[in-house]
Coordinates of C-alpha atoms in Angstrom, one line a residue:
V1 CA 0.0 0.0 0.0
V2 CA 1.3 3.4 -1.0
L3 CA 0.4 6.2 1.3
I4 CA 0.8 9.7 0.0
Y5 CA 1.1 12.3 2.7
P6 CA 0.1 15.9 2.0
T7 CA 2.9 18.3 1.4
I8 CA 4.3 19.7 4.6
Q9 CA 4.4 23.5 4.5
L10 CA 6.9 25.2 6.8
N11 CA 7.1 28.5 4.8
Q12 CA 5.6 30.5 7.6
I13 CA 8.0 29.3 10.2
P14 CA 11.1 31.7 10.4
D15 CA 14.5 30.2 10.2
I16 CA 16.2 31.0 13.5
G17 CA 19.5 29.5 12.5
S18 CA 21.8 27.6 14.8
P19 CA 21.0 28.1 18.5
F20 CA 24.7 28.0 19.3
A21 CA 26.1 30.3 16.6
N22 CA 28.0 33.2 18.0
T23 CA 27.6 32.1 21.6
E24 CA 30.1 32.0 24.3
L25 CA 29.6 28.2 24.6
L26 CA 30.7 27.6 21.0
N27 CA 33.7 29.9 21.4
E28 CA 34.9 28.3 24.7
V29 CA 35.6 25.0 23.0
Q30 CA 38.9 25.7 21.2
W31 CA 40.8 23.4 18.9
I32 CA 43.8 21.9 20.6
D33 CA 47.2 21.3 19.1
N34 CA 47.7 17.7 17.8
R35 CA 50.6 17.4 20.2
D36 CA 48.1 17.8 23.1
N37 CA 45.3 15.7 21.5
A38 CA 45.0 12.3 23.1
L39 CA 42.8 10.9 20.3
M40 CA 45.8 11.2 18.0
I41 CA 47.5 8.5 20.1
Y42 CA 44.5 6.4 21.0
D43 CA 43.5 6.0 17.3
A44 CA 47.1 5.0 16.4
I45 CA 47.2 2.2 18.9
Q46 CA 47.1 -1.3 17.3
L47 CA 46.1 -4.3 19.4
T48 CA 46.4 -8.0 18.8
S49 CA 43.1 -9.9 18.6
E50 CA 41.2 -9.7 21.9
P51 CA 40.3 -13.0 23.6
D52 CA 36.9 -14.4 22.8
E53 CA 36.0 -14.5 26.5
Y54 CA 36.7 -11.6 28.8
P55 CA 35.8 -12.1 32.5
M56 CA 33.2 -9.9 34.2
S57 CA 35.8 -9.1 36.9
V58 CA 39.6 -9.0 36.7
H59 CA 40.3 -7.9 40.3
D60 CA 41.7 -11.3 41.3
W61 CA 44.8 -11.7 39.0
A62 CA 45.1 -15.4 39.9
S63 CA 41.7 -16.1 38.4
V64 CA 42.2 -14.2 35.2
P65 CA 42.2 -16.6 32.2
N66 CA 45.6 -17.4 30.7
Q67 CA 44.5 -16.1 27.3
C68 CA 43.7 -12.7 28.8
K69 CA 47.2 -12.7 30.5
Q70 CA 48.7 -13.6 27.1
W71 CA 46.8 -10.8 25.4
L72 CA 48.1 -8.3 28.0
N73 CA 51.7 -9.5 27.4
E74 CA 51.3 -9.1 23.6
N75 CA 50.3 -5.5 23.9
Q76 CA 53.0 -3.8 26.0
V77 CA 53.6 -1.2 23.2
A78 CA 49.9 -0.4 23.3
L79 CA 50.1 0.1 27.1
A80 CA 53.0 2.6 26.7
M81 CA 51.0 4.5 24.1
L82 CA 47.9 4.5 26.3
E83 CA 49.9 6.0 29.2
A84 CA 51.3 8.7 27.0
A85 CA 47.8 9.5 25.6
A86 CA 46.3 9.7 29.1
E87 CA 48.7 12.4 30.0
K88 CA 47.4 14.7 27.3
P89 CA 45.2 17.6 28.5
G90 CA 42.4 17.1 25.9
A91 CA 40.8 14.9 23.2
M92 CA 38.8 16.1 20.3
P93 CA 38.2 14.8 16.7
C94 CA 37.2 18.2 15.4
L95 CA 35.5 21.5 16.4
P96 CA 31.9 21.2 17.6
K97 CA 30.3 22.7 14.5
E98 CA 32.2 20.2 12.3
H99 CA 30.9 17.1 14.0
D100 CA 29.1 14.4 12.1
F101 CA 28.7 10.6 12.5
S102 CA 32.1 10.0 11.0
N103 CA 33.7 11.6 14.0
M104 CA 32.1 9.5 16.6
L105 CA 34.3 7.2 18.8
H106 CA 35.3 3.8 17.6
V107 CA 33.6 2.1 20.6
T108 CA 35.0 -1.4 20.1
H109 CA 38.5 -0.1 20.0
H110 CA 38.2 2.1 23.1
R111 CA 36.4 -0.8 24.9
S112 CA 39.5 -2.9 24.2
L113 CA 41.8 -0.2 25.5
S114 CA 39.8 0.1 28.7
R115 CA 39.9 -3.7 29.2
L116 CA 43.7 -3.7 28.6
V117 CA 44.3 -1.1 31.3
R118 CA 42.2 -2.9 33.8
L119 CA 44.1 -6.1 33.2
E120 CA 47.4 -4.2 33.8
I121 CA 46.0 -2.8 37.0
S122 CA 45.1 -6.3 38.2
R123 CA 48.6 -7.6 37.3
L124 CA 50.4 -4.7 39.0
D125 CA 48.2 -5.0 42.1
A126 CA 49.2 -8.6 42.5
E127 CA 52.9 -8.4 41.4
E128 CA 54.2 -4.9 42.1
G129 CA 52.1 -3.3 44.7
A130 CA 49.3 -0.7 45.2
D131 CA 51.3 2.4 44.2
Q132 CA 52.0 1.0 40.7
S133 CA 48.4 0.0 40.2
R134 CA 47.2 3.4 41.4
R135 CA 49.2 5.0 38.5
W136 CA 47.3 2.9 36.0
M137 CA 44.0 3.6 37.6
R138 CA 44.6 7.2 36.8
V139 CA 45.3 6.2 33.2
A140 CA 42.0 4.4 33.0
L141 CA 40.1 7.3 34.6
R142 CA 41.6 9.9 32.2
H143 CA 40.9 7.7 29.3
S144 CA 37.2 7.6 30.3
R145 CA 37.2 11.4 30.6
H146 CA 38.8 11.7 27.2
C147 CA 36.2 9.6 25.5
G148 CA 33.4 11.9 26.5
M149 CA 35.3 15.2 26.5
A150 CA 34.4 16.5 23.0
G151 CA 31.8 14.1 21.7
A152 CA 28.1 13.8 21.5
Q153 CA 25.7 12.1 23.9
L154 CA 26.7 8.5 22.8
D155 CA 30.4 9.3 23.2
R156 CA 29.7 10.7 26.7
L157 CA 27.8 7.5 27.6
V158 CA 30.8 5.4 26.4
G159 CA 33.1 7.4 28.7
K160 CA 30.6 6.9 31.5
A161 CA 30.6 3.1 31.1
F162 CA 34.4 3.0 31.2
H163 CA 34.2 5.3 34.3
A164 CA 31.8 2.9 36.0
S165 CA 34.2 0.0 35.3
I166 CA 37.2 1.7 36.7
V167 CA 35.2 2.8 39.8
E168 CA 34.7 -0.8 40.7
T169 CA 38.5 -1.4 40.4
M170 CA 39.2 1.7 42.6
I171 CA 36.9 0.4 45.3
A172 CA 38.6 -3.0 45.3
W173 CA 42.0 -1.2 45.4
A174 CA 41.1 1.1 48.3
A175 CA 40.0 -2.0 50.3
N176 CA 43.5 -3.5 49.9
P177 CA 45.2 -3.4 53.4
N178 CA 48.5 -2.4 51.7
V179 CA 46.9 0.9 50.7
D180 CA 47.8 3.3 53.5
A181 CA 46.3 6.8 54.2
K182 CA 49.0 8.7 52.3
L183 CA 48.4 6.6 49.1
L184 CA 44.7 6.9 49.5
R185 CA 44.8 10.7 49.8
Q186 CA 47.0 10.9 46.8
A187 CA 44.6 8.8 44.7
L188 CA 41.7 10.9 45.9
D189 CA 43.4 14.1 44.9
E190 CA 44.1 12.8 41.5
V191 CA 40.5 11.6 41.0
R192 CA 39.2 15.1 42.0
N193 CA 41.7 16.8 39.7
D194 CA 41.1 14.5 36.7
F195 CA 37.3 14.6 37.0
E196 CA 37.5 18.3 36.1
M197 CA 38.1 17.1 32.6
T198 CA 34.4 16.2 32.3
P199 CA 32.7 18.6 30.0
S200 CA 29.5 20.4 31.0
P201 CA 26.2 18.9 29.7
S202 CA 25.8 22.1 27.6
V203 CA 28.9 21.3 25.6
T204 CA 27.6 17.7 24.9
L205 CA 24.2 19.0 23.9
M206 CA 25.8 21.5 21.5
I207 CA 28.0 18.9 19.9
S208 CA 25.0 16.5 19.6
Y209 CA 23.1 19.3 17.8
Y210 CA 25.8 19.9 15.2
L211 CA 26.3 16.1 14.8
N212 CA 22.7 15.6 13.8
V213 CA 22.5 18.7 11.6
N214 CA 25.6 17.8 9.7
S215 CA 24.8 14.1 9.4
F216 CA 21.2 14.3 8.4
D217 CA 20.7 17.6 6.6
P218 CA 22.4 16.6 3.3
W219 CA 20.0 13.7 2.9
A220 CA 16.8 15.4 4.2
P221 CA 13.9 15.2 1.6
S222 CA 12.6 18.5 0.3
L223 CA 9.7 19.7 2.4
E224 CA 7.9 20.8 -0.8
Q225 CA 7.6 17.2 -2.0
P226 CA 5.1 14.6 -0.8
C227 CA 6.5 11.7 1.3
L228 CA 5.9 8.2 -0.2
L229 CA 6.0 5.2 2.0

């Protein structure tokens, strides 16, 4: 059955333009130099094939499957790149008004990076001590902040999911009797400082607006033509 809808007339509705054009919010998100852009490194990381089965929890290193331990051992170069990327102050694929679907995060890639770091935290906690594992918890937290820093709502949700995973690791780490008050205070100070990387909801909303406009407008049907289903 073919349904012909009447032509939709929007002639009388004025074009208000972009709600974010020439606003302080748009101007406050400035392009960062590639040398300070964590995404340049994250995107360049190459990983070996991830194990088919990844455990729900990796807190207990002794119970981590051997194939996961082997995967971690194979990706030492990736870990070094991850640590370097996490130190960068920002992460953005483009300016907000240039966003479209091609600039969204590669979720599978970043999920593997998040898993790799959590495996390294578990190994260090078991073999080298709480101070070394704390350093990599910070890498994981900053990676989660980078994922949602200059992206749309879905990118922010991806970062939130990685953040939730590392919070579980942090709670288990803090319960370790080898973590003294000084180390705990240091970790808490780092978390507070790094959480400031989280963008305001207004920035995420603005980027989501431009992403949808730039992604869908080129294929939008003419409003002067009937819609055939």
